[in-house]
Amino acid sequence: MAAACLGAAAQTGGVDKPPIVLGQSVALTGPNAPMAAPFARGARLYFARLNLAGGVDGQRVELVTVDDAGEPSRTLANTQRFLDEGVLALFGYYGSPQVIGAYPTIKASDAILFGPMASADELRGPVYANVYSMRPGFSEEAAAVTRHVDMLGARRLVILHGPDSESLFALDSAQRTTTAMGANLLASLPLEQVGSALEKKPQAVLVLGDATSAGKGIRALRAQGFRGPIYGFSNTGEGLLAEQLGAAGSGVVVVRVTPKPDHARTALVRELMADAAAARLKPDVYLLEGYLAARALTEALRVAVRKPPLNAAGLREAIEGLSNLDVGGVRVHFDGERVGSRRVDLSLIDGQGRVRE
């Protein structure tokens, strides 16, 4: 495992208590890496800041990050190794299929998985009681898109989707939510069927896929004359999509589940910007999401260490007790639930390929 690790969190002189060890299985290679790797880096940035300040009650937080290449079987194997090695908790996994694949082992050990970058609605249901999320589900993203479409008066909607599992989870939520909210969903088609989609004469199109596949679909829509609003969920990746599209992305709206990562309006973003600059990294939504998840878990750890011994049961109680907590200007609220943030914002890609609010 050590050879596959990105490395533990920064060590600190003077912190001599046993470390708090967290296990993270995430795609550092493969098609999911462009979003998953910066998500992991964001968490490590925050834990490094924390450890330099003395850790949690004198204990440094050590994040062990292992590559799973986005393959659920590897996520499962990594999870079993983490649990065999006695980590306090699992943290910051990437991808709904990966979390679902590893969950039987998580449940069997009664371990906690905190802050995965995974949006399948079912992960927020009672079956996945050991998963604590810091992002809303796809249904809440779909609701935000549907409200925006309705505000524009564009009631005729088509969905184009990729073949990957994450996009299919998004598709299921989008179909259920848009129709329940009164949108006229004309068709749901694979991304390759842009021509068939446009034959339905939509007024708006929701594109579900990673940045590469979604970018190809959006270019095809524009090339074939569609000038209406185009939307993407957060798993498309706003910054990656903007880079893919450039000027062709003008008018594309993408869901964001964090504050804007380059606007220093909140203390959390200002801290991220400073830490990213020191590490020569560019702030983006993926980096910020990892940073926020690490910060929120730290707040729970601060509570849990006051009631020794520090263990999974005490950490669970501390997480569920976080109520209306201001985390650097971002509201975190579990209070007996398992979703600490339901923030949904919309970003706009402009004619210069820049992401705007």
mmCIF file with all atom_site columns, N, CA and C in Angstrom, residues 205-251:
data_model
loop_
_atom_site.group_PDB
_atom_site.id
_atom_site.type_symbol
_atom_site.label_atom_id
_atom_site.label_alt_id
_atom_site.label_comp_id
_atom_site.label_asym_id
_atom_site.label_entity_id
_atom_site.label_seq_id
_atom_site.pdbx_PDB_ins_code
_atom_site.Cartn_x
_atom_site.Cartn_y
_atom_site.Cartn_z
_atom_site.occupancy
_atom_site.B_iso_or_equiv
_atom_site.pdbx_formal_charge
_atom_site.auth_seq_id
_atom_site.auth_comp_id
_atom_site.auth_asym_id
_atom_site.auth_atom_id
_atom_site.pdbx_PDB_model_num
ATOM 1   N N  . VAL A 1 205 ? -31.309 21.448 -22.978 1.00 0.00 ? 205 VAL A N  1
ATOM 2   C CA . VAL A 1 205 ? -30.703 20.122 -22.970 1.00 0.00 ? 205 VAL A CA 1
ATOM 3   C C  . VAL A 1 205 ? -29.858 19.972 -21.711 1.00 0.00 ? 205 VAL A C  1
ATOM 4   N N  . LEU A 1 206 ? -30.044 18.854 -21.010 1.00 0.00 ? 206 LEU A N  1
ATOM 5   C CA . LEU A 1 206 ? -29.223 18.491 -19.862 1.00 0.00 ? 206 LEU A CA 1
ATOM 6   C C  . LEU A 1 206 ? -28.250 17.413 -20.310 1.00 0.00 ? 206 LEU A C  1
ATOM 7   N N  . VAL A 1 207 ? -26.950 17.684 -20.174 1.00 0.00 ? 207 VAL A N  1
ATOM 8   C CA . VAL A 1 207 ? -25.906 16.760 -20.611 1.00 0.00 ? 207 VAL A CA 1
ATOM 9   C C  . VAL A 1 207 ? -25.255 16.135 -19.379 1.00 0.00 ? 207 VAL A C  1
ATOM 10  N N  . LEU A 1 208 ? -25.299 14.810 -19.299 1.00 0.00 ? 208 LEU A N  1
ATOM 11  C CA . LEU A 1 208 ? -24.770 14.080 -18.147 1.00 0.00 ? 208 LEU A CA 1
ATOM 12  C C  . LEU A 1 208 ? -23.595 13.219 -18.592 1.00 0.00 ? 208 LEU A C  1
ATOM 13  N N  . GLY A 1 209 ? -22.425 13.510 -18.071 1.00 0.00 ? 209 GLY A N  1
ATOM 14  C CA . GLY A 1 209 ? -21.230 12.751 -18.423 1.00 0.00 ? 209 GLY A CA 1
ATOM 15  C C  . GLY A 1 209 ? -20.015 13.418 -17.836 1.00 0.00 ? 209 GLY A C  1
ATOM 16  N N  . ASP A 1 210 ? -18.851 12.779 -17.995 1.00 0.00 ? 210 ASP A N  1
ATOM 17  C CA . ASP A 1 210 ? -17.631 13.437 -17.549 1.00 0.00 ? 210 ASP A CA 1
ATOM 18  C C  . ASP A 1 210 ? -17.296 14.574 -18.513 1.00 0.00 ? 210 ASP A C  1
ATOM 19  N N  . ALA A 1 211 ? -16.275 15.346 -18.188 1.00 0.00 ? 211 ALA A N  1
ATOM 20  C CA . ALA A 1 211 ? -15.991 16.548 -18.970 1.00 0.00 ? 211 ALA A CA 1
ATOM 21  C C  . ALA A 1 211 ? -15.683 16.230 -20.430 1.00 0.00 ? 211 ALA A C  1
ATOM 22  N N  . THR A 1 212 ? -14.984 15.133 -20.677 1.00 0.00 ? 212 THR A N  1
ATOM 23  C CA . THR A 1 212 ? -14.608 14.794 -22.050 1.00 0.00 ? 212 THR A CA 1
ATOM 24  C C  . THR A 1 212 ? -15.818 14.416 -22.880 1.00 0.00 ? 212 THR A C  1
ATOM 25  N N  . SER A 1 213 ? -16.630 13.500 -22.370 1.00 0.00 ? 213 SER A N  1
ATOM 26  C CA . SER A 1 213 ? -17.796 13.062 -23.144 1.00 0.00 ? 213 SER A CA 1
ATOM 27  C C  . SER A 1 213 ? -18.844 14.170 -23.230 1.00 0.00 ? 213 SER A C  1
ATOM 28  N N  . ALA A 1 214 ? -19.052 14.896 -22.137 1.00 0.00 ? 214 ALA A N  1
ATOM 29  C CA . ALA A 1 214 ? -20.014 15.996 -22.173 1.00 0.00 ? 214 ALA A CA 1
ATOM 30  C C  . ALA A 1 214 ? -19.556 17.086 -23.138 1.00 0.00 ? 214 ALA A C  1
ATOM 31  N N  . GLY A 1 215 ? -18.243 17.372 -23.132 1.00 0.00 ? 215 GLY A N  1
ATOM 32  C CA . GLY A 1 215 ? -17.722 18.385 -24.041 1.00 0.00 ? 215 GLY A CA 1
ATOM 33  C C  . GLY A 1 215 ? -17.978 18.031 -25.490 1.00 0.00 ? 215 GLY A C  1
ATOM 34  N N  . LYS A 1 216 ? -17.775 16.764 -25.852 1.00 0.00 ? 216 LYS A N  1
ATOM 35  C CA . LYS A 1 216 ? -18.052 16.330 -27.226 1.00 0.00 ? 216 LYS A CA 1
ATOM 36  C C  . LYS A 1 216 ? -19.526 16.500 -27.566 1.00 0.00 ? 216 LYS A C  1
ATOM 37  N N  . GLY A 1 217 ? -20.400 16.130 -26.615 1.00 0.00 ? 217 GLY A N  1
ATOM 38  C CA . GLY A 1 217 ? -21.827 16.265 -26.851 1.00 0.00 ? 217 GLY A CA 1
ATOM 39  C C  . GLY A 1 217 ? -22.251 17.711 -27.028 1.00 0.00 ? 217 GLY A C  1
ATOM 40  N N  . ILE A 1 218 ? -21.700 18.589 -26.215 1.00 0.00 ? 218 ILE A N  1
ATOM 41  C CA . ILE A 1 218 ? -22.057 20.018 -26.295 1.00 0.00 ? 218 ILE A CA 1
ATOM 42  C C  . ILE A 1 218 ? -21.554 20.618 -27.601 1.00 0.00 ? 218 ILE A C  1
ATOM 43  N N  . ARG A 1 219 ? -20.346 20.265 -28.006 1.00 0.00 ? 219 ARG A N  1
ATOM 44  C CA . ARG A 1 219 ? -19.836 20.755 -29.295 1.00 0.00 ? 219 ARG A CA 1
ATOM 45  C C  . ARG A 1 219 ? -20.742 20.298 -30.437 1.00 0.00 ? 219 ARG A C  1
ATOM 46  N N  . ALA A 1 220 ? -21.198 19.045 -30.367 1.00 0.00 ? 220 ALA A N  1
ATOM 47  C CA . ALA A 1 220 ? -22.085 18.539 -31.411 1.00 0.00 ? 220 ALA A CA 1
ATOM 48  C C  . ALA A 1 220 ? -23.422 19.275 -31.407 1.00 0.00 ? 220 ALA A C  1
ATOM 49  N N  . LEU A 1 221 ? -23.946 19.565 -30.224 1.00 0.00 ? 221 LEU A N  1
ATOM 50  C CA . LEU A 1 221 ? -25.199 20.324 -30.145 1.00 0.00 ? 221 LEU A CA 1
ATOM 51  C C  . LEU A 1 221 ? -25.061 21.696 -30.810 1.00 0.00 ? 221 LEU A C  1
ATOM 52  N N  . ARG A 1 222 ? -23.980 22.388 -30.496 1.00 0.00 ? 222 ARG A N  1
ATOM 53  C CA . ARG A 1 222 ? -23.782 23.721 -31.080 1.00 0.00 ? 222 ARG A CA 1
ATOM 54  C C  . ARG A 1 222 ? -23.520 23.623 -32.585 1.00 0.00 ? 222 ARG A C  1
ATOM 55  N N  . ALA A 1 223 ? -22.741 22.614 -32.995 1.00 0.00 ? 223 ALA A N  1
ATOM 56  C CA . ALA A 1 223 ? -22.430 22.466 -34.412 1.00 0.00 ? 223 ALA A CA 1
ATOM 57  C C  . ALA A 1 223 ? -23.678 22.171 -35.237 1.00 0.00 ? 223 ALA A C  1
ATOM 58  N N  . GLN A 1 224 ? -24.654 21.513 -34.609 1.00 0.00 ? 224 GLN A N  1
ATOM 59  C CA . GLN A 1 224 ? -25.892 21.191 -35.318 1.00 0.00 ? 224 GLN A CA 1
ATOM 60  C C  . GLN A 1 224 ? -26.976 22.236 -35.106 1.00 0.00 ? 224 GLN A C  1
ATOM 61  N N  . GLY A 1 225 ? -26.579 23.381 -34.566 1.00 0.00 ? 225 GLY A N  1
ATOM 62  C CA . GLY A 1 225 ? -27.474 24.530 -34.563 1.00 0.00 ? 225 GLY A CA 1
ATOM 63  C C  . GLY A 1 225 ? -28.272 24.786 -33.309 1.00 0.00 ? 225 GLY A C  1
ATOM 64  N N  . PHE A 1 226 ? -28.068 24.000 -32.251 1.00 0.00 ? 226 PHE A N  1
ATOM 65  C CA . PHE A 1 226 ? -28.843 24.247 -31.038 1.00 0.00 ? 226 PHE A CA 1
ATOM 66  C C  . PHE A 1 226 ? -28.283 25.467 -30.307 1.00 0.00 ? 226 PHE A C  1
ATOM 67  N N  . ARG A 1 227 ? -29.120 26.433 -30.030 1.00 0.00 ? 227 ARG A N  1
ATOM 68  C CA . ARG A 1 227 ? -28.694 27.669 -29.381 1.00 0.00 ? 227 ARG A CA 1
ATOM 69  C C  . ARG A 1 227 ? -29.370 27.887 -28.030 1.00 0.00 ? 227 ARG A C  1
ATOM 70  N N  . GLY A 1 228 ? -30.133 26.908 -27.570 1.00 0.00 ? 228 GLY A N  1
ATOM 71  C CA . GLY A 1 228 ? -30.802 27.036 -26.290 1.00 0.00 ? 228 GLY A CA 1
ATOM 72  C C  . GLY A 1 228 ? -29.870 26.751 -25.126 1.00 0.00 ? 228 GLY A C  1
ATOM 73  N N  . PRO A 1 229 ? -30.367 26.845 -23.898 1.00 0.00 ? 229 PRO A N  1
ATOM 74  C CA . PRO A 1 229 ? -29.535 26.589 -22.717 1.00 0.00 ? 229 PRO A CA 1
ATOM 75  C C  . PRO A 1 229 ? -29.149 25.118 -22.598 1.00 0.00 ? 229 PRO A C  1
ATOM 76  N N  . ILE A 1 230 ? -27.895 24.892 -22.195 1.00 0.00 ? 230 ILE A N  1
ATOM 77  C CA . ILE A 1 230 ? -27.361 23.548 -21.964 1.00 0.00 ? 230 ILE A CA 1
ATOM 78  C C  . ILE A 1 230 ? -26.889 23.487 -20.517 1.00 0.00 ? 230 ILE A C  1
ATOM 79  N N  . TYR A 1 231 ? -27.192 22.377 -19.851 1.00 0.00 ? 231 TYR A N  1
ATOM 80  C CA . TYR A 1 231 ? -26.875 22.222 -18.428 1.00 0.00 ? 231 TYR A CA 1
ATOM 81  C C  . TYR A 1 231 ? -26.011 20.986 -18.191 1.00 0.00 ? 231 TYR A C  1
ATOM 82  N N  . GLY A 1 232 ? -25.253 21.013 -17.110 1.00 0.00 ? 232 GLY A N  1
ATOM 83  C CA . GLY A 1 232 ? -24.498 19.857 -16.661 1.00 0.00 ? 232 GLY A CA 1
ATOM 84  C C  . GLY A 1 232 ? -24.544 19.761 -15.153 1.00 0.00 ? 232 GLY A C  1
ATOM 85  N N  . PHE A 1 233 ? -24.450 18.542 -14.629 1.00 0.00 ? 233 PHE A N  1
ATOM 86  C CA . PHE A 1 233 ? -24.384 18.328 -13.181 1.00 0.00 ? 233 PHE A CA 1
ATOM 87  C C  . PHE A 1 233 ? -22.949 18.518 -12.697 1.00 0.00 ? 233 PHE A C  1
ATOM 88  N N  . SER A 1 234 ? -22.781 18.478 -11.384 1.00 0.00 ? 234 SER A N  1
ATOM 89  C CA . SER A 1 234 ? -21.458 18.728 -10.805 1.00 0.00 ? 234 SER A CA 1
ATOM 90  C C  . SER A 1 234 ? -20.434 17.665 -11.198 1.00 0.00 ? 234 SER A C  1
ATOM 91  N N  . ASN A 1 235 ? -20.886 16.447 -11.502 1.00 0.00 ? 235 ASN A N  1
ATOM 92  C CA . ASN A 1 235 ? -19.925 15.402 -11.876 1.00 0.00 ? 235 ASN A CA 1
ATOM 93  C C  . ASN A 1 235 ? -19.315 15.640 -13.257 1.00 0.00 ? 235 ASN A C  1
ATOM 94  N N  . THR A 1 236 ? -19.870 16.600 -14.002 1.00 0.00 ? 236 THR A N  1
ATOM 95  C CA . THR A 1 236 ? -19.265 16.983 -15.279 1.00 0.00 ? 236 THR A CA 1
ATOM 96  C C  . THR A 1 236 ? -17.972 17.760 -15.044 1.00 0.00 ? 236 THR A C  1
ATOM 97  N N  . GLY A 1 237 ? -17.936 18.539 -13.960 1.00 0.00 ? 237 GLY A N  1
ATOM 98  C CA . GLY A 1 237 ? -16.729 19.288 -13.623 1.00 0.00 ? 237 GLY A CA 1
ATOM 99  C C  . GLY A 1 237 ? -16.660 20.609 -14.358 1.00 0.00 ? 237 GLY A C  1
ATOM 100 N N  . GLU A 1 238 ? -17.043 21.686 -13.685 1.00 0.00 ? 238 GLU A N  1
ATOM 101 C CA . GLU A 1 238 ? -17.169 22.965 -14.379 1.00 0.00 ? 238 GLU A CA 1
ATOM 102 C C  . GLU A 1 238 ? -15.861 23.456 -14.983 1.00 0.00 ? 238 GLU A C  1
ATOM 103 N N  . GLY A 1 239 ? -14.776 23.397 -14.227 1.00 0.00 ? 239 GLY A N  1
ATOM 104 C CA . GLY A 1 239 ? -13.502 23.890 -14.741 1.00 0.00 ? 239 GLY A CA 1
ATOM 105 C C  . GLY A 1 239 ? -12.972 23.034 -15.877 1.00 0.00 ? 239 GLY A C  1
ATOM 106 N N  . LEU A 1 240 ? -13.082 21.713 -15.723 1.00 0.00 ? 240 LEU A N  1
ATOM 107 C CA . LEU A 1 240 ? -12.624 20.805 -16.774 1.00 0.00 ? 240 LEU A CA 1
ATOM 108 C C  . LEU A 1 240 ? -13.451 20.985 -18.038 1.00 0.00 ? 240 LEU A C  1
ATOM 109 N N  . LEU A 1 241 ? -14.749 21.155 -17.878 1.00 0.00 ? 241 LEU A N  1
ATOM 110 C CA . LEU A 1 241 ? -15.617 21.347 -19.039 1.00 0.00 ? 241 LEU A CA 1
ATOM 111 C C  . LEU A 1 241 ? -15.299 22.668 -19.739 1.00 0.00 ? 241 LEU A C  1
ATOM 112 N N  . ALA A 1 242 ? -15.068 23.715 -18.959 1.00 0.00 ? 242 ALA A N  1
ATOM 113 C CA . ALA A 1 242 ? -14.719 25.009 -19.552 1.00 0.00 ? 242 ALA A CA 1
ATOM 114 C C  . ALA A 1 242 ? -13.424 24.913 -20.353 1.00 0.00 ? 242 ALA A C  1
ATOM 115 N N  . GLU A 1 243 ? -12.448 24.166 -19.822 1.00 0.00 ? 243 GLU A N  1
ATOM 116 C CA . GLU A 1 243 ? -11.197 23.964 -20.554 1.00 0.00 ? 243 GLU A CA 1
ATOM 117 C C  . GLU A 1 243 ? -11.425 23.188 -21.845 1.00 0.00 ? 243 GLU A C  1
ATOM 118 N N  . GLN A 1 244 ? -12.312 22.194 -21.785 1.00 0.00 ? 244 GLN A N  1
ATOM 119 C CA . GLN A 1 244 ? -12.613 21.400 -22.971 1.00 0.00 ? 244 GLN A CA 1
ATOM 120 C C  . GLN A 1 244 ? -13.266 22.244 -24.061 1.00 0.00 ? 244 GLN A C  1
ATOM 121 N N  . LEU A 1 245 ? -14.166 23.145 -23.663 1.00 0.00 ? 245 LEU A N  1
ATOM 122 C CA . LEU A 1 245 ? -15.010 23.835 -24.625 1.00 0.00 ? 245 LEU A CA 1
ATOM 123 C C  . LEU A 1 245 ? -14.458 25.176 -25.094 1.00 0.00 ? 245 LEU A C  1
ATOM 124 N N  . GLY A 1 246 ? -13.760 25.893 -24.233 1.00 0.00 ? 246 GLY A N  1
ATOM 125 C CA . GLY A 1 246 ? -13.330 27.240 -24.612 1.00 0.00 ? 246 GLY A CA 1
ATOM 126 C C  . GLY A 1 246 ? -14.529 28.104 -24.955 1.00 0.00 ? 246 GLY A C  1
ATOM 127 N N  . ALA A 1 247 ? -14.432 28.831 -26.061 1.00 0.00 ? 247 ALA A N  1
ATOM 128 C CA . ALA A 1 247 ? -15.520 29.729 -26.467 1.00 0.00 ? 247 ALA A CA 1
ATOM 129 C C  . ALA A 1 247 ? -16.802 28.970 -26.794 1.00 0.00 ? 247 ALA A C  1
ATOM 130 N N  . ALA A 1 248 ? -16.689 27.690 -27.165 1.00 0.00 ? 248 ALA A N  1
ATOM 131 C CA . ALA A 1 248 ? -17.869 26.896 -27.493 1.00 0.00 ? 248 ALA A CA 1
ATOM 132 C C  . ALA A 1 248 ? -18.730 26.624 -26.257 1.00 0.00 ? 248 ALA A C  1
ATOM 133 N N  . GLY A 1 249 ? -18.183 26.895 -25.083 1.00 0.00 ? 249 GLY A N  1
ATOM 134 C CA . GLY A 1 249 ? -18.944 26.682 -23.859 1.00 0.00 ? 249 GLY A CA 1
ATOM 135 C C  . GLY A 1 249 ? -19.832 27.846 -23.474 1.00 0.00 ? 249 GLY A C  1
ATOM 136 N N  . SER A 1 250 ? -19.828 28.890 -24.270 1.00 0.00 ? 250 SER A N  1
ATOM 137 C CA . SER A 1 250 ? -20.613 30.084 -23.932 1.00 0.00 ? 250 SER A CA 1
ATOM 138 C C  . SER A 1 250 ? -22.072 29.723 -23.669 1.00 0.00 ? 250 SER A C  1
ATOM 139 N N  . GLY A 1 251 ? -22.553 30.075 -22.478 1.00 0.00 ? 251 GLY A N  1
ATOM 140 C CA . GLY A 1 251 ? -23.952 29.849 -22.128 1.00 0.00 ? 251 GLY A CA 1
ATOM 141 C C  . GLY A 1 251 ? -24.234 28.523 -21.460 1.00 0.00 ? 251 GLY A C  1
#
